[in-house]
Short mmCIF file of C-alpha atoms in Angstrom, two decimals:
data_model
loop_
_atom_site.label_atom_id
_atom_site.label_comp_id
_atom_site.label_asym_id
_atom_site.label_seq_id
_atom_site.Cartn_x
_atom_site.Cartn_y
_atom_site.Cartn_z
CA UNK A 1 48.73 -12.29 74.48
CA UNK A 2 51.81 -11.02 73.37
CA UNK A 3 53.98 -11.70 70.74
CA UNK A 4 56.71 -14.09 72.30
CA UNK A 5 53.96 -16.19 74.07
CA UNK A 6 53.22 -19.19 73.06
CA UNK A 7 49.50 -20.45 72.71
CA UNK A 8 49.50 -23.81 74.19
CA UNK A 9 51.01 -22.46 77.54
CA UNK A 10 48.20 -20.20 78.66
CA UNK A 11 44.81 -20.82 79.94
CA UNK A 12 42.10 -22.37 77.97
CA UNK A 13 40.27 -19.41 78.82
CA UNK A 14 42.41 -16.58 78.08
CA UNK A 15 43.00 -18.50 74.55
CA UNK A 16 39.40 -18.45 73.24
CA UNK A 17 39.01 -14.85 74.39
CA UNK A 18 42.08 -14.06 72.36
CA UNK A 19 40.71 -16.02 68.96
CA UNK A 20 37.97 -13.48 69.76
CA UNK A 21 39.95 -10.10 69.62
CA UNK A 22 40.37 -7.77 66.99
CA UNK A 23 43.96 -8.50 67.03
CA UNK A 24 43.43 -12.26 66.31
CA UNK A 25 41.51 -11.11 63.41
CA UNK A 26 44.28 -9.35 62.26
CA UNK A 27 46.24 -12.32 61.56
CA UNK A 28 43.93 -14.52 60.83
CA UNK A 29 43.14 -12.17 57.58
CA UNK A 30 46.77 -12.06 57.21
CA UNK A 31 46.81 -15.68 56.40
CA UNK A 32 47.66 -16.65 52.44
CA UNK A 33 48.84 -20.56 52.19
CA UNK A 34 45.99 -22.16 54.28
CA UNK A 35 42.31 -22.45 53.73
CA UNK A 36 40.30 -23.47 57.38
CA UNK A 37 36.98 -24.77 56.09
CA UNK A 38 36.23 -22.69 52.78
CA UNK A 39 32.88 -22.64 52.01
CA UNK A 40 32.85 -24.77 48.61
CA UNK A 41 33.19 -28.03 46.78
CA UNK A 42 35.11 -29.36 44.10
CA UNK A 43 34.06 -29.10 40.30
CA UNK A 44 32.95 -32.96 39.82
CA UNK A 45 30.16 -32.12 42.49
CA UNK A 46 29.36 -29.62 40.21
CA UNK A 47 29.17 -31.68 37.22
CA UNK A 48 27.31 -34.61 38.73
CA UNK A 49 24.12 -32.29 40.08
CA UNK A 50 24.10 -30.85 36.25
CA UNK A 51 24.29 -34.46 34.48
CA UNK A 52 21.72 -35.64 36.76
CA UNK A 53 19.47 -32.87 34.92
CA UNK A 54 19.21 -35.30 31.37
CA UNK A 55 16.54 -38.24 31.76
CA UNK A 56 18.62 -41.39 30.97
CA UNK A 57 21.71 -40.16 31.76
CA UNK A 58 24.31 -41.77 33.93
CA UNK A 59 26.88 -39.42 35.54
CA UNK A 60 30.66 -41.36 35.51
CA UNK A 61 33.68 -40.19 37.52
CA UNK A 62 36.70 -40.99 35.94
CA UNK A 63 38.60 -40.83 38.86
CA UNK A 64 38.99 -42.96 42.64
CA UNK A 65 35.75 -44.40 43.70
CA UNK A 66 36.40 -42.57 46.93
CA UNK A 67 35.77 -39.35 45.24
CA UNK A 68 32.73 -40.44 43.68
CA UNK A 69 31.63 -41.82 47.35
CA UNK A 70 32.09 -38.03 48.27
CA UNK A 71 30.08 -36.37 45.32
CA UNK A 72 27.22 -38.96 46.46
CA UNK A 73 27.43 -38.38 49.85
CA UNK A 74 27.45 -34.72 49.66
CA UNK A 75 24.35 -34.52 47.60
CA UNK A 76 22.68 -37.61 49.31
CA UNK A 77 22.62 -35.94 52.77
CA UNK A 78 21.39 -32.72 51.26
CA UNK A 79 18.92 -34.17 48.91
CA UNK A 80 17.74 -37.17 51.36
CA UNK A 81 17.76 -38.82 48.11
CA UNK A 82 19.98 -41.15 46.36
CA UNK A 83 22.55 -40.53 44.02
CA UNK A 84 22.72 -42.87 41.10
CA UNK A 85 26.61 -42.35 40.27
CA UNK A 86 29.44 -44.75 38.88
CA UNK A 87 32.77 -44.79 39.20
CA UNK A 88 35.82 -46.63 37.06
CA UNK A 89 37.60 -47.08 40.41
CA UNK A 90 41.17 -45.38 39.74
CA UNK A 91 43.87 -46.59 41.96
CA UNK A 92 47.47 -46.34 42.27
CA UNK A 93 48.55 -48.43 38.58
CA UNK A 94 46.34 -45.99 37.33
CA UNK A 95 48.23 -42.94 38.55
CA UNK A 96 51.46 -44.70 36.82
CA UNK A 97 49.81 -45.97 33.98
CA UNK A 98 46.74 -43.54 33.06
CA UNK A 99 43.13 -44.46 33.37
CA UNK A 100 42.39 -45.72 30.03
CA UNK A 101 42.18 -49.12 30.83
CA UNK A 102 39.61 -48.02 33.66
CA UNK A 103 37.52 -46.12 31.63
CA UNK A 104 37.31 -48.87 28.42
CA UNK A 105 36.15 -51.30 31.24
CA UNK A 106 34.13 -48.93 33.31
CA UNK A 107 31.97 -47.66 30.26
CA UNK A 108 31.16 -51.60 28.78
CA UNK A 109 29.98 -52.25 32.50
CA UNK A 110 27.82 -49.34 33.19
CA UNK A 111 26.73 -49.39 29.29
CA UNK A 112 25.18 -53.40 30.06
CA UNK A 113 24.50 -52.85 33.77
CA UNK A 114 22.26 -49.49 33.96
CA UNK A 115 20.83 -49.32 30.46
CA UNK A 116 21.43 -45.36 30.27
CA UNK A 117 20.44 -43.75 27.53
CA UNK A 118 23.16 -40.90 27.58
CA UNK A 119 26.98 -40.94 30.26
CA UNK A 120 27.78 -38.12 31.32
CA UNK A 121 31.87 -38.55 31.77
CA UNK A 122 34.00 -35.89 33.92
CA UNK A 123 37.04 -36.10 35.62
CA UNK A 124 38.50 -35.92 39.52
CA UNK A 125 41.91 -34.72 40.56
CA UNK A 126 44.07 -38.32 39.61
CA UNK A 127 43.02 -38.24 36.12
CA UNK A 128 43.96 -34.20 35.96
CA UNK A 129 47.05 -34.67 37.58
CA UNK A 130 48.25 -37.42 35.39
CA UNK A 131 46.84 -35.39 31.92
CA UNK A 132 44.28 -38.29 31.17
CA UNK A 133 42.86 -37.16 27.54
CA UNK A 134 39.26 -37.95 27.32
CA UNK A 135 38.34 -37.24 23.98
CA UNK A 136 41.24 -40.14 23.11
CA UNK A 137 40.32 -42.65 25.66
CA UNK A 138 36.29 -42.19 24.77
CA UNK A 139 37.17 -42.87 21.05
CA UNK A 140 39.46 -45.90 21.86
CA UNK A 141 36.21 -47.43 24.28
CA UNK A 142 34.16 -47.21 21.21
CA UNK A 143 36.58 -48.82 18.90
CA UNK A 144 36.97 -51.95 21.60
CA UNK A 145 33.09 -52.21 21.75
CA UNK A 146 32.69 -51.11 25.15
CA UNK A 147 29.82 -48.88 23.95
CA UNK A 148 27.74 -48.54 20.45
CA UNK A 149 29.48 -46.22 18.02
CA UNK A 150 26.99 -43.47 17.81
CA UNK A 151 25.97 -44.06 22.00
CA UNK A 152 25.76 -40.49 23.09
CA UNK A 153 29.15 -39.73 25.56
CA UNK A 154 29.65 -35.99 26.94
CA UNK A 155 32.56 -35.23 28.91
CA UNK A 156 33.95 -32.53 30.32
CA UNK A 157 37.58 -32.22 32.10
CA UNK A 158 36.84 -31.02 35.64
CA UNK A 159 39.83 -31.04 38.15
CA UNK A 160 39.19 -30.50 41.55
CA UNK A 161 42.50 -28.06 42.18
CA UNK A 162 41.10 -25.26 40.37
CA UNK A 163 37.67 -23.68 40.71
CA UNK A 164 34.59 -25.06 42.78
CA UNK A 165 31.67 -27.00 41.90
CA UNK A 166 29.79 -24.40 40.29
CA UNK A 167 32.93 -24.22 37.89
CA UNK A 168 32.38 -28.01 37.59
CA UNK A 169 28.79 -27.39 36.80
CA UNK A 170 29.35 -24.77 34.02
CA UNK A 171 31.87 -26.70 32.00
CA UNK A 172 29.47 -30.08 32.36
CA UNK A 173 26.67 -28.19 30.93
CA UNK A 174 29.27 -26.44 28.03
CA UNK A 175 30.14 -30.11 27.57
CA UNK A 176 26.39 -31.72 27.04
CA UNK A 177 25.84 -28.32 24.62
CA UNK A 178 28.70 -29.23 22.65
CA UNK A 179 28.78 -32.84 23.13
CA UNK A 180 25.31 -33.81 21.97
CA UNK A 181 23.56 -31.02 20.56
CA UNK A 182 23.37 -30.87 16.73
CA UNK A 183 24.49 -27.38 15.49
CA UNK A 184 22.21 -24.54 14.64
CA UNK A 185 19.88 -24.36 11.35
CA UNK A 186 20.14 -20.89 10.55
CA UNK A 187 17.64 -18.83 11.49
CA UNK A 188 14.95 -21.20 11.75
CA UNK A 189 14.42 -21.48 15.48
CA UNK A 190 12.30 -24.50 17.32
CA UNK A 191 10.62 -21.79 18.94
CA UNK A 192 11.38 -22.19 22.83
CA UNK A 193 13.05 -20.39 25.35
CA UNK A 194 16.03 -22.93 27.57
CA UNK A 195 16.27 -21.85 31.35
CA UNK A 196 19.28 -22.62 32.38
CA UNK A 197 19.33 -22.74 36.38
CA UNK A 198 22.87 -23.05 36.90
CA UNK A 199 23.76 -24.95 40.24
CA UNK A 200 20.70 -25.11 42.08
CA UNK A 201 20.35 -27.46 44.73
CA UNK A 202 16.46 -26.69 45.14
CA UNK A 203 14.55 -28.56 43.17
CA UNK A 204 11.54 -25.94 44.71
CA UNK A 205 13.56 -23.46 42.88
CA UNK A 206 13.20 -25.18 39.03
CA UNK A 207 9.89 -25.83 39.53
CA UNK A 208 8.75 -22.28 40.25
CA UNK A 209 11.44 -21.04 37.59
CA UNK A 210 9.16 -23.62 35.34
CA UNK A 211 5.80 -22.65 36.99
CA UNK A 212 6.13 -18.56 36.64
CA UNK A 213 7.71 -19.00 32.66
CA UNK A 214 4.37 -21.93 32.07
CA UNK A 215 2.25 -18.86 33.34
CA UNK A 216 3.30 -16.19 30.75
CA UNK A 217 2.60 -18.60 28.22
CA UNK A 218 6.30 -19.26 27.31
CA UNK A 219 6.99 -22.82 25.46
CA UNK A 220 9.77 -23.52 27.49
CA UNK A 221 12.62 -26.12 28.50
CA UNK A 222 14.07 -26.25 31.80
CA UNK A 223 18.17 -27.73 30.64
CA UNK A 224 19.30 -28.83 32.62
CA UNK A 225 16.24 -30.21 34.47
CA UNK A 226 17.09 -32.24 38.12
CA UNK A 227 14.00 -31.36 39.50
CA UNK A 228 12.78 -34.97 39.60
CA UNK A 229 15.93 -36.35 40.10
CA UNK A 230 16.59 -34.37 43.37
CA UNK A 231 13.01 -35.16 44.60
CA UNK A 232 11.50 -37.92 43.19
CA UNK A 233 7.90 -39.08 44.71
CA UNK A 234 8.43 -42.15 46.74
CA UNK A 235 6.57 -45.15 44.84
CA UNK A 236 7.92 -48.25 46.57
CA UNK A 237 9.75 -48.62 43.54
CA UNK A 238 13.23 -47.11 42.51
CA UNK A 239 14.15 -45.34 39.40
CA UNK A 240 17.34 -45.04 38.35
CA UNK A 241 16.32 -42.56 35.89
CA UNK A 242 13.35 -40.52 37.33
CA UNK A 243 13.42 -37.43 34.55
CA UNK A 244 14.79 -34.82 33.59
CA UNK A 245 14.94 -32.88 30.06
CA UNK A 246 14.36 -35.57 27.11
CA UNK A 247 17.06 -36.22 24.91
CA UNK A 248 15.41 -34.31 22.20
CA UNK A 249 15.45 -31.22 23.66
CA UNK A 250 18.77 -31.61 24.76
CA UNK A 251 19.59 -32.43 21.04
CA UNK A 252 17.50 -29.59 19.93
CA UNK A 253 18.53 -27.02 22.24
CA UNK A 254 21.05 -24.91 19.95
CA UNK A 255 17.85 -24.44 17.78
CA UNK A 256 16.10 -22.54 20.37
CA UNK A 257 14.49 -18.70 20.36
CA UNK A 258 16.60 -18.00 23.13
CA UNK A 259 18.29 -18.67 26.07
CA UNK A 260 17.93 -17.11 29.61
CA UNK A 261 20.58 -18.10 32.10
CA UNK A 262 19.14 -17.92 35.98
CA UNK A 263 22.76 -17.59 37.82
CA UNK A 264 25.67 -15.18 36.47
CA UNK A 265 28.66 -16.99 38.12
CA UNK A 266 28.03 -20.24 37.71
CA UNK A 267 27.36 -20.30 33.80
CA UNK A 268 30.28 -17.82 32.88
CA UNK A 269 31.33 -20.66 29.87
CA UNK A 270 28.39 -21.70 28.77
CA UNK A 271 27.10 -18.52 28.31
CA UNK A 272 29.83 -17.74 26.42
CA UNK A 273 29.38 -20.04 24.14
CA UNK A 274 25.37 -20.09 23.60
CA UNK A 275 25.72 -15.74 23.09
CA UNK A 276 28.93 -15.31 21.42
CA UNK A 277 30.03 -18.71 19.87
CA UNK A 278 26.36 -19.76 18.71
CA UNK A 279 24.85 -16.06 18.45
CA UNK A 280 21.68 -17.36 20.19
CA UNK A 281 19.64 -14.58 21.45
CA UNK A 282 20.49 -14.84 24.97
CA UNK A 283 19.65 -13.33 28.45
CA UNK A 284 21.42 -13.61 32.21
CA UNK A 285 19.63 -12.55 35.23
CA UNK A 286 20.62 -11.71 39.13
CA UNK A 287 19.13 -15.28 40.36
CA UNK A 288 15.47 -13.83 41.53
CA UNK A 289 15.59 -13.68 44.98
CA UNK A 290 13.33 -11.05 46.42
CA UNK A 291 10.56 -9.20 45.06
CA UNK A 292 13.10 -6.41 42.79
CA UNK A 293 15.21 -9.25 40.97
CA UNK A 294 11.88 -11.02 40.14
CA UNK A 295 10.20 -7.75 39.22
CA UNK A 296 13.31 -8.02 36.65
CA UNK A 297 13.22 -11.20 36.11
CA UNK A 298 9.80 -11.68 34.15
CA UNK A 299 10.63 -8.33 32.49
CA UNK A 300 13.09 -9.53 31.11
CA UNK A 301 11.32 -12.89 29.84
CA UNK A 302 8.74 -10.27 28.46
CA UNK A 303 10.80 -8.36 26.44
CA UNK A 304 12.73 -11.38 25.07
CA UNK A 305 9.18 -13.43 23.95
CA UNK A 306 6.41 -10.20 23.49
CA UNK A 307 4.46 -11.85 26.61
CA UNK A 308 2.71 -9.90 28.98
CA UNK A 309 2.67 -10.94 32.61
CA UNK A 310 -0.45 -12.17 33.56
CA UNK A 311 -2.69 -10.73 36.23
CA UNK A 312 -2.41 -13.53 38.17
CA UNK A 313 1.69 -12.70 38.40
CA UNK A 314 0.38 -9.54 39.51
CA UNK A 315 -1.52 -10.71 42.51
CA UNK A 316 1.48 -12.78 43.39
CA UNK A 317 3.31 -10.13 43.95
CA UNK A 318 0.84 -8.27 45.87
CA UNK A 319 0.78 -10.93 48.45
CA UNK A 320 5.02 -10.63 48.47
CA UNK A 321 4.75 -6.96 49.01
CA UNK A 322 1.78 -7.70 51.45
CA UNK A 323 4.06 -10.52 53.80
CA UNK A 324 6.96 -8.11 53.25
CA UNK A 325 4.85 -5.00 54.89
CA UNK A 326 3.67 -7.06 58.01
CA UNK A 327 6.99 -8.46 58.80
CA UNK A 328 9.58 -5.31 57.67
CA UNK A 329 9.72 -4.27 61.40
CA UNK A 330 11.38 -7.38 62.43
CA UNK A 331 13.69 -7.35 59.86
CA UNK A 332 14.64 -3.60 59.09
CA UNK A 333 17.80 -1.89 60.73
CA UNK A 334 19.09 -5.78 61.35
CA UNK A 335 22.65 -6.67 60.69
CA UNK A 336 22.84 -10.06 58.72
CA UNK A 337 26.18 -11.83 57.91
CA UNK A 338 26.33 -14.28 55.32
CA UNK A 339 27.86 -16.56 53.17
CA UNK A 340 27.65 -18.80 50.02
CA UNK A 341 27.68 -19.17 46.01
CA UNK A 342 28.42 -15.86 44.63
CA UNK A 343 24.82 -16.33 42.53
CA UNK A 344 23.20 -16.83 45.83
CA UNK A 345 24.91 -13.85 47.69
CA UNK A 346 23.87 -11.11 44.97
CA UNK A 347 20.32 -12.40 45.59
CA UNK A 348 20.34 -12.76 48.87
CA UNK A 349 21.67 -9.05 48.98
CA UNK A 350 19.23 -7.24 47.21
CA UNK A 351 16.46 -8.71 48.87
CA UNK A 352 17.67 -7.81 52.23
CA UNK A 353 18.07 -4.12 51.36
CA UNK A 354 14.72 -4.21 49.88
CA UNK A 355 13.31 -5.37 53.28
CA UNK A 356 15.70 -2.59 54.99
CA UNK A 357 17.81 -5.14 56.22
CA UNK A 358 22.17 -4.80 56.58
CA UNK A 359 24.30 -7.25 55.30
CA UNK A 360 27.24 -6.38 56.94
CA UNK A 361 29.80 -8.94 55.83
CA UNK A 362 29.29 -10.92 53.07
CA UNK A 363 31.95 -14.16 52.69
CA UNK A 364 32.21 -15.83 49.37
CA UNK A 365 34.70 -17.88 49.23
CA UNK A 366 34.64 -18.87 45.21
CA UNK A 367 33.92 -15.34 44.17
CA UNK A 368 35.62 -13.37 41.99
CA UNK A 369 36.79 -9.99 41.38
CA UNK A 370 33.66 -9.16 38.73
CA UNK A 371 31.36 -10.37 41.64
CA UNK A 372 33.05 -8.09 44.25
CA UNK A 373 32.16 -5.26 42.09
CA UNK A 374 28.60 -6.11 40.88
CA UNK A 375 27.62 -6.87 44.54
CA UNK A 376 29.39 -3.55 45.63
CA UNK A 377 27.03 -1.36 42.99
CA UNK A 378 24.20 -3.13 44.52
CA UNK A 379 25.05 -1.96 48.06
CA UNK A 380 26.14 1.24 47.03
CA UNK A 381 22.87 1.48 45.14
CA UNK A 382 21.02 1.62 48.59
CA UNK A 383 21.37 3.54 52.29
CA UNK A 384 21.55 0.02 53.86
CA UNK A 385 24.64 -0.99 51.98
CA UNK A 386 27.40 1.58 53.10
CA UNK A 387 29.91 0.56 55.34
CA UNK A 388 29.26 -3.43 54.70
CA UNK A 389 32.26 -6.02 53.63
CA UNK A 390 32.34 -7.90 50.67
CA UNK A 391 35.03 -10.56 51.02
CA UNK A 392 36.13 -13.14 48.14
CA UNK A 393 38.43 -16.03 48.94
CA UNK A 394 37.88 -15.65 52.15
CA UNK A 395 36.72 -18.82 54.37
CA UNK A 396 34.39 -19.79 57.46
CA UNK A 397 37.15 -19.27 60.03
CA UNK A 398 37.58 -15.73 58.52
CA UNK A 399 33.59 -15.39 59.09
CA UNK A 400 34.23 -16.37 63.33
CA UNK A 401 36.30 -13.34 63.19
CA UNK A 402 33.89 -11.06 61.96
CA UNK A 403 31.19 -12.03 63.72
CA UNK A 404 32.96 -11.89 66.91
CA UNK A 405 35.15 -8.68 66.19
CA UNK A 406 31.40 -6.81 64.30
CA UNK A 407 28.72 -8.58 66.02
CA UNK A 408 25.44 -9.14 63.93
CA UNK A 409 21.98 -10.36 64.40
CA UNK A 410 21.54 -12.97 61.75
CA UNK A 411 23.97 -15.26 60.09
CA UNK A 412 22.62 -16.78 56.51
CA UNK A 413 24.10 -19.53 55.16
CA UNK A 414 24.22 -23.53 54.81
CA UNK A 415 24.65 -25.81 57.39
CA UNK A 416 28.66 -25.17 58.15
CA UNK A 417 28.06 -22.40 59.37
CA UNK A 418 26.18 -23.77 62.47
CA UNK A 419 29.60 -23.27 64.73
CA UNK A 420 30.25 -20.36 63.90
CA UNK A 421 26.53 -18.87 64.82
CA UNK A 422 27.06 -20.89 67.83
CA UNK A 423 30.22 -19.62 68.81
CA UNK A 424 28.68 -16.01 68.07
CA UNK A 425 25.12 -16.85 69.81
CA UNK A 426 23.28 -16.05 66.59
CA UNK A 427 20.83 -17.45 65.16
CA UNK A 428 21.22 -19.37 62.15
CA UNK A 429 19.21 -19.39 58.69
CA UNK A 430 19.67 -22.41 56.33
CA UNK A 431 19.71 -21.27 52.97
CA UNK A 432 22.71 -22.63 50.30
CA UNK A 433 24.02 -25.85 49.92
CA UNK A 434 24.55 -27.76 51.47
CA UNK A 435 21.94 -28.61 54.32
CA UNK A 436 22.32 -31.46 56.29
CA UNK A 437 20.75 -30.79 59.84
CA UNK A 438 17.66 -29.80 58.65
CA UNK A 439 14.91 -31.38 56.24
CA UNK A 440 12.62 -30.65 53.73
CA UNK A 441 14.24 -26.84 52.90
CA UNK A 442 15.52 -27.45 49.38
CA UNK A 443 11.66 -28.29 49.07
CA UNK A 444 10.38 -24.52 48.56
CA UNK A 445 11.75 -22.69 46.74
CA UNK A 446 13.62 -18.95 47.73
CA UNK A 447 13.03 -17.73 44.48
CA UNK A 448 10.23 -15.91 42.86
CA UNK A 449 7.72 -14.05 44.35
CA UNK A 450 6.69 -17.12 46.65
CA UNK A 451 10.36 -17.30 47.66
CA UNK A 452 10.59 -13.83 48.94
CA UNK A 453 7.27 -14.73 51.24
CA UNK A 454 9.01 -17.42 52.25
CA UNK A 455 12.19 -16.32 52.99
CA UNK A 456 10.65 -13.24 55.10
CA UNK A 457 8.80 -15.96 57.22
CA UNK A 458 11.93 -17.58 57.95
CA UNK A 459 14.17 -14.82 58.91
CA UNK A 460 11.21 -13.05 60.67
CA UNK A 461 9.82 -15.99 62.63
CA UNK A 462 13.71 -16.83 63.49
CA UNK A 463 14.08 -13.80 64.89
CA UNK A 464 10.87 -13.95 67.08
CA UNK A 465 11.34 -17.18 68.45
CA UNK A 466 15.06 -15.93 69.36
CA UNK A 467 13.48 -13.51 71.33
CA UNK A 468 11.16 -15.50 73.20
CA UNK A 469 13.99 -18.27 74.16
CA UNK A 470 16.55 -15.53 75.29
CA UNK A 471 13.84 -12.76 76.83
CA UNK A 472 13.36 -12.40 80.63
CA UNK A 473 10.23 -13.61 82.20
CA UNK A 474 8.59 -10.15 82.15
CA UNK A 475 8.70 -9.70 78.47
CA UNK A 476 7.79 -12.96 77.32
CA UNK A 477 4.44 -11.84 75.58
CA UNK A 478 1.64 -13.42 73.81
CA UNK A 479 2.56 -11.44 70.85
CA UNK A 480 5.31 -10.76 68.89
#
């Protein structure tokens, strides 16, 4: 197609074979001032999954009740659960005005209507735009008697221009830290180590994080904890509030032994503050994906507490190494695109080379430049990383063109990325956030050594029944 021609004057035909050619992908990369379907949310997402971590606590958008609609929505269709959220319903007097007069009203309703024990206040883009000052309008609610005096209020300013939802998450859970836990006594410690997930929408995830610290014999608290809230049992009976960590905890968390933060990107604040700010003895891991980054995660919960891994860790891992050896020949010398949370990506990465996989082009779209370079050391750190593409900022429609300029085997990712596997005839294998046409996944959990048996089953079993749907007659075998 040449330069002078214009697009909407040739065939249908000869237009989707150019959006397929390496010099489409040319401009398409050369594109700066618009975004086609980036692969992230906005930080009040963020900050909703992390309040929803405190039993008691009611998450409050001050902001339009559309965007709160959204946040619930997003998580709802994920979760298949619902989303207890409120909203002071900004509108346009409010954008003139400010949102004060929204958020004295909107606290004295959900204060006498849902009985929380804790709000958890944060912010959408109206409120950011117009400079809305929290920490003023919270004080003023008090002093009209919307809420008790000494009712426990975090907030945390989140706008939706800047950053992603697992910026949104990091400065909620700075906020609740600073907010409502009572500063340090010296040296005396409560003696318990916080696990800080970051955003993880897999509540099979913080229960094995919980499960495989409970087994070293680690007094532990899971902050924040959604587990429940994100998969509560189903009773016939609703609860608003179905768990999470207790206040207390909460309260008492700047008094713990340490701190050991499961995601690197999605905490960069709050760890900040917990290892430099309150000089906590404090630990961040590559989010254990894979046998190697579990291998270093309990090493490293080991040399923090004096524990030894138990035997029975040991076995665990035999069985990981065991599922790993009887499926490495359907996964080794495969080319894997994928996309994501920067957290996710690192760990998705490292356990691919470990199973001899290639993960050709890798697509974060909120990553940064310090994520760029720790993921590059960890493909230049094996024979199956050279030559693959690590691309930040970049968005889904960017992916298309990779995967139909480089063709690969395997595309990884949540459940947006469905059209572009389709348009590339690859399979597709769920794993992020969010997933919406598939149920059940965020049930077990991808990390630990459990996760890497079950992520092997996945990809390997994908693969196989790939190649039984698309084999000709004469090779469709019995056995795989």
């Amino acid at each position: 197609m040449s330069e002078n021609t214009c697009a909407c004057t040739q065939p249908k035909e000869e237009v989707a074979e150019w959006l397929n050619s390496v010099e489409y992908k040319e401009k398409n990369f050369s594109r700066k001032a618009l975004a086609i379907n980036p692969s992230k949310a906005c930080q009040p997402l963020g900050a909703l999954l992390c309040a929803l971590g405190i039993d008691g606590c009611l998450p409050f958008v001050h902001g339009s009740q559309g965007c709160a609609a959204y946040f619930r929505n997003t998580l709802n269709r994920h979760l298949r659960e619902p989303v207890p959220t409120v909203s002071d319903s900004m509108t346009e007097d409010s954008a003139v005005f400010g949102g004060q007069a929204n958020l004295i009203e909107g606290l004295k309703n959900a204060y006498q209507i849902y009985k929380p024990q804790m709000i958890a206040v944060f912010t959408s883009c109206m409120a950011e735009v117009i400079g809305d000052d929290l920490n003023a309008f919270i004080t003023n609610a008090r002093n009209a008697g919307s809420v008790p005096q000494d009712f426990p209020i975090a907030y945390a300013q989140t706008p939706s221009f800047v950053g992603s939802h697992i910026t949104g998450w990091d400065n909620m859970f700075k906020a609740l830290l600073q907010s409502l836990a009572d500063p340090r006594h010296g040296r005396w410690t409560n003696g318990r180590l916080y696990v800080v997930p970051g955003f993880d929408a897999y509540p099979g995830n913080l229960r094995e994080y919980k499960r495989l610290v409970s087994s070293m014999g680690i007094p532990m608290t899971m902050l924040p904890d959604a587990s429940e809230a994100m998969d509560s049992p189903h009773t016939g009976e609703y609860q608003i509030y179905p768990g999470g960590t207790p206040m207390s905890e909460l309260a008492d968390a700047l008094n713990a032994s340490g701190f050991i933060f499961m995601q690197r990107y999605s905490t960069v604040g709050s760890f900040k503050f917990v290892k430099n700010v309150q000089k906590i003895n404090t630990e961040v891991v590559t989010m254990p994906i894979g046998i190697g980054n579990t291998d270093k995660f309990l090493m490293a919960l080991h040399e923090m507490t004096g524990k030894p891994i138990p035997a029975e860790l040991e076995k665990e891992r035999g069985r990981a190494v065991d599922s790993a050896t009887d499926a490495h020949q359907y996964i080794h010398g495969k080319r894997f695109a994928m996309f994501g949370d920067p957290d996710l990506l690192l760990g998705l990465t490292g356990f691919l080379l470990e199973m001899g996989g290639i993960p050709a082009h890798i697509v974060c779209t909120n990553g940064s430049e310090q994520f760029r370079k720790d993921i590059q050391a960890v493909l230049d750190a094996s024979p199956f990383g050279k030559d693959c593409g690590v691309h930040i900022g970049r968005d889904l429609w960017h992916l298309r063109s990779l995967l139909m300029t480089e063709p690969v085997d395997m595309l990884i990712g949540d459940s947006h990325g469905k059209f572009d596997a389709k348009d590339a005839n690859i399979p597709l294998v769920r794993i992020g956030f969010p997933i919406m046409d598939r149920v059940n996944l965020h049930r077990s959990p991808i990390v630990g050594y459990q996760g890497a048996i079950n992520l092997v089953t996945m990809i390997a079993n994908t693969f196989m029944d790939q190649t039984d749907r698309t084999c000709p007659d004469r090779l469709f075998e019995l056995m795989r």
